[in-house]
Amino acid sequence: MMLKPSLISTAILTSFLVTSNVTYAEDNSAREIEKLTVNGILPNRLEAVGGSFDILDEAYLQARRPLSVNEQLRTLPGVMVVADGSMSFDLNIGIRGQNPRRSAKAMIMEDGMPLQLAPYTDPVNHYATPSSSLSRVEVVKGAGQILYGPQTLAGAVNFITKPVTRSGEIEGSLTSRFGNQNFRGLHGNIGYGNEKGGIMFDVSQNKGDGIFNDSDYDIKDYRFKGEYNITDRQVLGLKVVHTKDRRNQTENYLTRDEYAADPYSHPTAELDKWQQDRDVVQLTHKFALNDSFTLSSQAYYTDIFRNGLRGTNSGREVDGVWESRLRNCDAVGDTNGDGNVTTSDIGDTDIDVCGGRHAPRQYYTWGLESRADFTHSLFNLENDAIVGMRFHKEEVHRQQVYATTTAQRLDYQLALVEGEDLEGERYDGYALSYYAQNTTYMDNWSVTAGFRYEDVRTRNTDDLSADSVSDDYTKFLPSLSVAWNGIDNTTIFAGVHKGISPSRADRDLAASGTRAVPEESTLYEFGMRSQYLKGINLSGAIFHNDIKNTIVDNGATFDNSGKSEQQGIELAGRINFGDMNESTNNLYLSGAYTNLWTAEYVKASDPENDGNRMQYAPKQLMNLDLGYEHHLGIDARIGVQYVGEQFVDDENTLVESGNGIEGVIPSYTVWNATVNYYIPDTRVTLFASVENLFDKTYLVSRNEGKLAGRERLFFAGMTFDF
């Protein structure tokens, strides 16, 4: 790949951007700038936001003591989380009826930077920011999401990492936790800063057993953040992240009969390997010209390599029993003569001699973005405006090869040279995005109008042939919303916006046929937020989404399956009985409920699917928490999560297939609990948490077989703040 010229260009453009701003700053009167601590996507005036949003603050994130951020996201209305992967360390988020598979239809960001591997050509996600490294999570589902793309169908999620301290003292924390299933978690954070700038180091590690027996995981995340006040009006920020992810994780799950025998035992989990190495650099610059105008810029670069080794494939029937089929296991052979090499052929043979399928993939992305936030008084009215643009480029190299020997199974590079059925494709893409938004304030009313314009160029090239497919398109995405604040501490809002989900490059270029076109949506919503009554916080929204060119994953290709629509209602709230009674202790009840009464095809490409339910779109989602906070430092909570029945294919297949891929996912209810003790007059917190309190066995996915949710996980630990 021609990587270096693009990197040099990025560096030159970034230097020009920063240098020009520095020069401008020296020509203007000084003003103290707020410290650069977060890169949020929500405005300061939340009461004027004409759409639904949710915020998980640091206190909430810490109090729940989750294994991963997925446990926190599932408590939000309209958000569906599927634990598809090793212990929920992958993000699988679906918003308002969109398929959660690898979060490919939601805009996922960290500190305002795209988090997906390749947002335009391969928008999957195999990474979740460690919850211990977060200070806030923002979820935007209304019209305001058009400022952040390219995924604008239903919602955007922004993970905001901990800020650099500016107190003039060394600050930090250390957390250690241990539990069953060999779980161990460590997190350390230390930093120093003052009015001139600061630095911070953040390290986390999670390791233990996975969903299946012998599916160990070890995930390390290293972070550095630095800030420097160039002048009293300018702040330069730098973030560097390195992630090392190693797991005995398979992406082929169990057959019907294997799941019935033992849902936590997989024939090749001990041999299957997953590795991911992430290197991320984000440079930010904030320049406040005056109290009314701020220019924010960022440059980012990601280098991500991942390889997944699978020892099994979808199941085959052997003497009336469905078993996982082994990939390239010539050393074992078809000993029972049924025409397939399955687990029953192993006998006394060491399965370690088997091969497998390697899928090494390399992702490079980089981009530049600059936006201006300013106030003005057009027509003698108060206005807040945002105008910005982003250049984004990505290069992807996807390969696949079958290992035929033990040596090739252990070394994917050797398999690429000596293995069988080598495949390879390259995806190249770039996009120019322009966006603008203006909010006008009139008494109790706020009217926000905006747009996003995407100019996208992609190319898909086969390594082993001259085949190549290009896809160029432009999309104009307008939005309009209104908010009314005529009642104390209450906002009533309505909005509409256009959205897209880019067309994805097919996995098999030879089988692609007609290339899918981007999904296009029109999302309407009406809702309210209120803290009118003391101790009671309520929110709700009714939404309707029309989508044409709905994209579905058909294995080798991504295809348009026709027109679909989703509509439903979201409700969320919290009652603090302590605040209502003016007590120093607080009993609280919090919850979120989603009723997605419509998520179906209305004009499918296959007419037989008209009226069928969308994939992984349960009708009902519910989360409830009952908690107690005592003034002596005790915080205890018990919660319950309910997920309704789900279909996993467009045909809404009811009868379970032998390989476990087709059929219904039944509804399930899972309980969890947490207790924290903040020891008085110390900086020490003791905590304990349990997920799946009653050790329920439940099905969460049929992607390439049946996958159970994790067994009961209990862990306890301590946090020391300094």
CSV table of C-alpha atoms in Angstrom, one decimal, residues 64-289:
chain,number,residue,atom,x,y,z
A,64,ARG,CA,-22.6,-0.2,38.1
A,65,ARG,CA,-19.2,-1.9,38.0
A,66,PRO,CA,-19.7,-3.6,34.6
A,67,LEU,CA,-17.5,-6.1,32.9
A,68,SER,CA,-17.7,-4.0,29.7
A,69,VAL,CA,-19.5,-0.9,28.5
A,70,ASN,CA,-22.2,-3.1,26.9
A,71,GLU,CA,-23.7,-3.6,30.3
A,72,GLN,CA,-24.2,0.1,30.6
A,73,LEU,CA,-25.5,0.7,27.0
A,74,ARG,CA,-28.2,-1.9,27.4
A,75,THR,CA,-29.9,0.2,30.1
A,76,LEU,CA,-30.7,2.9,27.6
A,77,PRO,CA,-34.0,3.1,25.7
A,78,GLY,CA,-34.0,2.1,22.1
A,79,VAL,CA,-30.5,0.4,22.3
A,80,MET,CA,-30.2,-3.4,21.6
A,81,VAL,CA,-27.0,-5.0,22.7
A,82,VAL,CA,-26.1,-8.6,21.6
A,83,ALA,CA,-23.3,-10.4,23.5
A,84,ASP,CA,-21.9,-11.9,20.3
A,85,GLY,CA,-18.3,-12.5,21.0
A,86,SER,CA,-16.0,-13.2,24.0
A,87,MET,CA,-17.7,-11.9,27.2
A,88,SER,CA,-19.1,-8.8,25.5
A,89,PHE,CA,-15.8,-7.2,24.7
A,90,ASP,CA,-17.0,-6.6,21.1
A,91,LEU,CA,-19.5,-3.9,20.4
A,92,ASN,CA,-22.8,-5.2,18.9
A,93,ILE,CA,-25.2,-2.2,19.2
A,94,GLY,CA,-28.4,-1.8,17.3
A,95,ILE,CA,-30.5,1.3,17.7
A,96,ARG,CA,-34.2,1.5,17.0
A,97,GLY,CA,-34.5,-1.8,15.2
A,98,GLN,CA,-31.2,-1.8,13.2
A,99,ASN,CA,-29.2,-5.0,13.2
A,100,PRO,CA,-26.7,-4.9,16.0
A,101,ARG,CA,-24.2,-7.2,14.2
A,102,ARG,CA,-20.7,-5.6,14.8
A,103,SER,CA,-22.4,-2.1,15.3
A,104,ALA,CA,-22.3,-1.7,11.5
A,105,LYS,CA,-25.5,0.5,11.4
A,106,ALA,CA,-24.7,2.9,14.2
A,107,MET,CA,-22.1,5.7,14.2
A,108,ILE,CA,-19.6,4.7,16.9
A,109,MET,CA,-17.0,7.2,18.1
A,110,GLU,CA,-14.4,7.8,20.8
A,111,ASP,CA,-13.8,11.4,21.7
A,112,GLY,CA,-15.5,12.4,18.4
A,113,MET,CA,-13.3,10.2,16.2
A,114,PRO,CA,-14.7,7.3,14.2
A,115,LEU,CA,-14.2,4.0,16.1
A,116,GLN,CA,-15.3,1.5,13.4
A,117,LEU,CA,-12.5,-0.3,11.5
A,118,ALA,CA,-13.4,1.3,8.2
A,119,PRO,CA,-16.6,3.5,8.4
A,120,TYR,CA,-17.3,3.6,4.7
A,121,THR,CA,-16.1,0.3,3.3
A,122,ASP,CA,-16.1,-2.2,6.2
A,123,PRO,CA,-17.9,-0.5,9.2
A,124,VAL,CA,-17.6,-3.3,11.7
A,125,ASN,CA,-16.3,-3.0,15.2
A,126,HIS,CA,-14.3,-5.5,17.2
A,127,TYR,CA,-13.4,-3.1,20.0
A,128,ALA,CA,-15.1,-1.4,23.0
A,129,THR,CA,-13.4,1.4,24.9
A,130,PRO,CA,-12.7,0.0,28.4
A,131,SER,CA,-15.5,1.3,30.8
A,132,SER,CA,-12.8,2.1,33.4
A,133,SER,CA,-11.3,4.6,31.0
A,134,LEU,CA,-14.5,6.5,30.4
A,135,SER,CA,-15.8,9.7,31.9
A,136,ARG,CA,-19.1,9.8,29.9
A,137,VAL,CA,-21.1,8.1,27.1
A,138,GLU,CA,-23.4,10.1,24.8
A,139,VAL,CA,-26.1,8.5,22.6
A,140,VAL,CA,-27.8,10.8,20.1
A,141,LYS,CA,-30.8,9.4,18.3
A,142,GLY,CA,-32.4,12.6,17.0
A,143,ALA,CA,-31.8,15.0,14.1
A,144,GLY,CA,-28.6,16.3,15.6
A,145,GLN,CA,-26.8,13.1,14.6
A,146,ILE,CA,-26.4,14.4,11.0
A,147,LEU,CA,-23.3,16.3,12.2
A,148,TYR,CA,-21.6,12.9,12.6
A,149,GLY,CA,-21.4,10.3,9.9
A,150,PRO,CA,-21.4,8.4,7.7
A,151,GLN,CA,-23.9,6.2,9.7
A,152,THR,CA,-26.9,8.4,10.3
A,153,LEU,CA,-29.8,5.9,10.1
A,154,ALA,CA,-30.8,5.7,13.7
A,155,GLY,CA,-28.2,6.9,16.2
A,156,ALA,CA,-24.7,7.9,17.2
A,157,VAL,CA,-22.7,6.8,20.2
A,158,ASN,CA,-19.7,8.7,21.5
A,159,PHE,CA,-17.4,7.3,24.2
A,160,ILE,CA,-15.6,10.2,26.1
A,161,THR,CA,-12.4,9.2,27.8
A,162,LYS,CA,-11.2,10.5,31.1
A,163,PRO,CA,-9.8,14.1,31.0
A,164,VAL,CA,-6.3,15.2,31.8
A,165,THR,CA,-6.2,16.7,35.3
A,166,ARG,CA,-5.4,20.4,35.7
A,167,SER,CA,-5.4,20.7,39.5
A,168,GLY,CA,-1.7,21.3,39.9
A,169,GLU,CA,-1.3,18.0,41.8
A,170,ILE,CA,-0.7,14.4,40.8
A,171,GLU,CA,-4.0,12.6,40.6
A,172,GLY,CA,-5.0,9.0,39.7
A,173,SER,CA,-6.7,5.8,40.7
A,174,LEU,CA,-6.0,2.1,40.9
A,175,THR,CA,-8.6,-0.6,40.6
A,176,SER,CA,-8.2,-4.3,41.1
A,177,ARG,CA,-11.0,-6.9,40.7
A,178,PHE,CA,-11.1,-10.7,40.8
A,179,GLY,CA,-13.9,-13.2,40.2
A,180,ASN,CA,-15.0,-16.6,39.1
A,181,GLN,CA,-14.3,-18.0,35.7
A,182,ASN,CA,-10.7,-16.9,36.4
A,183,PHE,CA,-11.6,-13.3,35.9
A,184,ARG,CA,-9.0,-10.6,36.7
A,185,GLY,CA,-9.3,-7.0,36.0
A,186,LEU,CA,-6.8,-4.2,36.6
A,187,HIS,CA,-7.0,-0.5,35.8
A,188,GLY,CA,-4.5,2.3,36.6
A,189,ASN,CA,-4.6,6.0,35.9
A,190,ILE,CA,-2.2,8.7,36.8
A,191,GLY,CA,-1.8,12.3,35.6
A,192,TYR,CA,-0.5,15.7,36.4
A,193,GLY,CA,-1.5,19.1,35.0
A,194,ASN,CA,-1.8,22.8,35.7
A,195,GLU,CA,-2.9,25.9,33.9
A,196,LYS,CA,-0.2,25.4,31.2
A,197,GLY,CA,-1.1,21.8,30.3
A,198,GLY,CA,-0.9,18.3,31.6
A,199,ILE,CA,-0.3,14.6,30.8
A,200,MET,CA,-2.1,11.4,31.8
A,201,PHE,CA,-1.4,7.6,31.5
A,202,ASP,CA,-4.2,5.1,31.6
A,203,VAL,CA,-3.7,1.3,31.5
A,204,SER,CA,-6.3,-1.5,31.8
A,205,GLN,CA,-6.3,-5.3,31.5
A,206,ASN,CA,-9.1,-7.8,31.5
A,207,LYS,CA,-8.5,-11.6,31.4
A,208,GLY,CA,-10.3,-14.8,32.2
A,209,ASP,CA,-12.4,-17.5,30.7
A,210,GLY,CA,-14.8,-16.8,27.8
A,211,ILE,CA,-18.3,-18.0,27.0
A,212,PHE,CA,-17.0,-21.4,26.1
A,213,ASN,CA,-14.8,-23.7,28.2
A,214,ASP,CA,-11.1,-23.1,27.3
A,215,SER,CA,-11.8,-19.8,25.5
A,216,ASP,CA,-9.4,-17.6,27.5
A,217,TYR,CA,-9.1,-13.9,26.8
A,218,ASP,CA,-6.5,-11.3,27.7
A,219,ILE,CA,-7.1,-7.7,26.6
A,220,LYS,CA,-4.7,-4.9,27.4
A,221,ASP,CA,-5.3,-1.2,26.6
A,222,TYR,CA,-2.6,1.5,27.0
A,223,ARG,CA,-3.4,5.2,26.7
A,224,PHE,CA,-1.6,8.5,26.8
A,225,LYS,CA,-3.3,11.9,26.8
A,226,GLY,CA,-1.5,15.2,26.8
A,227,GLU,CA,-2.6,18.9,26.6
A,228,TYR,CA,-0.7,22.1,26.1
A,229,ASN,CA,-2.0,25.6,26.2
A,230,ILE,CA,-0.3,27.3,23.2
A,231,THR,CA,-1.8,30.6,24.3
A,232,ASP,CA,-4.5,31.5,26.8
A,233,ARG,CA,-6.9,31.0,23.9
A,234,GLN,CA,-5.6,27.8,22.4
A,235,VAL,CA,-5.2,24.2,23.6
A,236,LEU,CA,-3.4,21.5,21.7
A,237,GLY,CA,-4.3,17.9,22.6
A,238,LEU,CA,-2.7,14.5,21.8
A,239,LYS,CA,-4.1,11.0,22.5
A,240,VAL,CA,-2.2,7.8,21.7
A,241,VAL,CA,-3.8,4.4,22.2
A,242,HIS,CA,-2.4,0.9,21.8
A,243,THR,CA,-4.5,-2.2,22.3
A,244,LYS,CA,-3.4,-5.8,22.4
A,245,ASP,CA,-6.3,-8.2,22.2
A,246,ARG,CA,-5.7,-12.0,22.5
A,247,ARG,CA,-8.5,-14.6,22.8
A,248,ASN,CA,-9.2,-18.2,22.3
A,249,GLN,CA,-12.4,-17.1,20.5
A,250,THR,CA,-14.3,-18.8,17.7
A,251,GLU,CA,-16.7,-17.1,15.4
A,252,ASN,CA,-18.4,-20.4,14.5
A,253,TYR,CA,-20.8,-21.4,17.2
A,254,LEU,CA,-22.7,-24.6,18.1
A,255,THR,CA,-25.1,-26.9,16.2
A,256,ARG,CA,-28.5,-27.6,17.6
A,257,ASP,CA,-27.4,-30.9,19.1
A,258,GLU,CA,-24.1,-29.6,20.5
A,259,TYR,CA,-25.9,-26.8,22.2
A,260,ALA,CA,-28.4,-29.2,23.7
A,261,ALA,CA,-25.6,-31.4,25.1
A,262,ASP,CA,-23.6,-28.5,26.6
A,263,PRO,CA,-24.0,-24.8,25.5
A,264,TYR,CA,-20.6,-23.9,27.0
A,265,SER,CA,-18.5,-26.5,25.3
A,266,HIS,CA,-17.0,-25.9,21.9
A,267,PRO,CA,-15.0,-28.6,20.0
A,268,THR,CA,-12.2,-26.2,18.9
A,269,ALA,CA,-12.4,-23.2,21.2
A,270,GLU,CA,-9.0,-24.0,22.7
A,271,LEU,CA,-7.4,-24.0,19.3
A,272,ASP,CA,-9.2,-21.0,17.8
A,273,LYS,CA,-7.4,-17.8,18.0
A,274,TRP,CA,-8.4,-14.2,17.8
A,275,GLN,CA,-5.8,-11.4,17.8
A,276,GLN,CA,-6.2,-7.7,17.3
A,277,ASP,CA,-3.6,-4.9,17.5
A,278,ARG,CA,-4.8,-1.3,17.5
A,279,ASP,CA,-2.7,1.8,17.2
A,280,VAL,CA,-4.5,5.1,17.3
A,281,VAL,CA,-3.3,8.7,17.2
A,282,GLN,CA,-5.6,11.7,17.6
A,283,LEU,CA,-4.4,15.3,17.5
A,284,THR,CA,-6.9,18.0,18.5
A,285,HIS,CA,-6.7,21.8,18.5
A,286,LYS,CA,-9.1,24.2,20.0
A,287,PHE,CA,-9.0,27.9,19.4
A,288,ALA,CA,-11.4,30.4,21.0
A,289,LEU,CA,-11.2,33.6,19.1
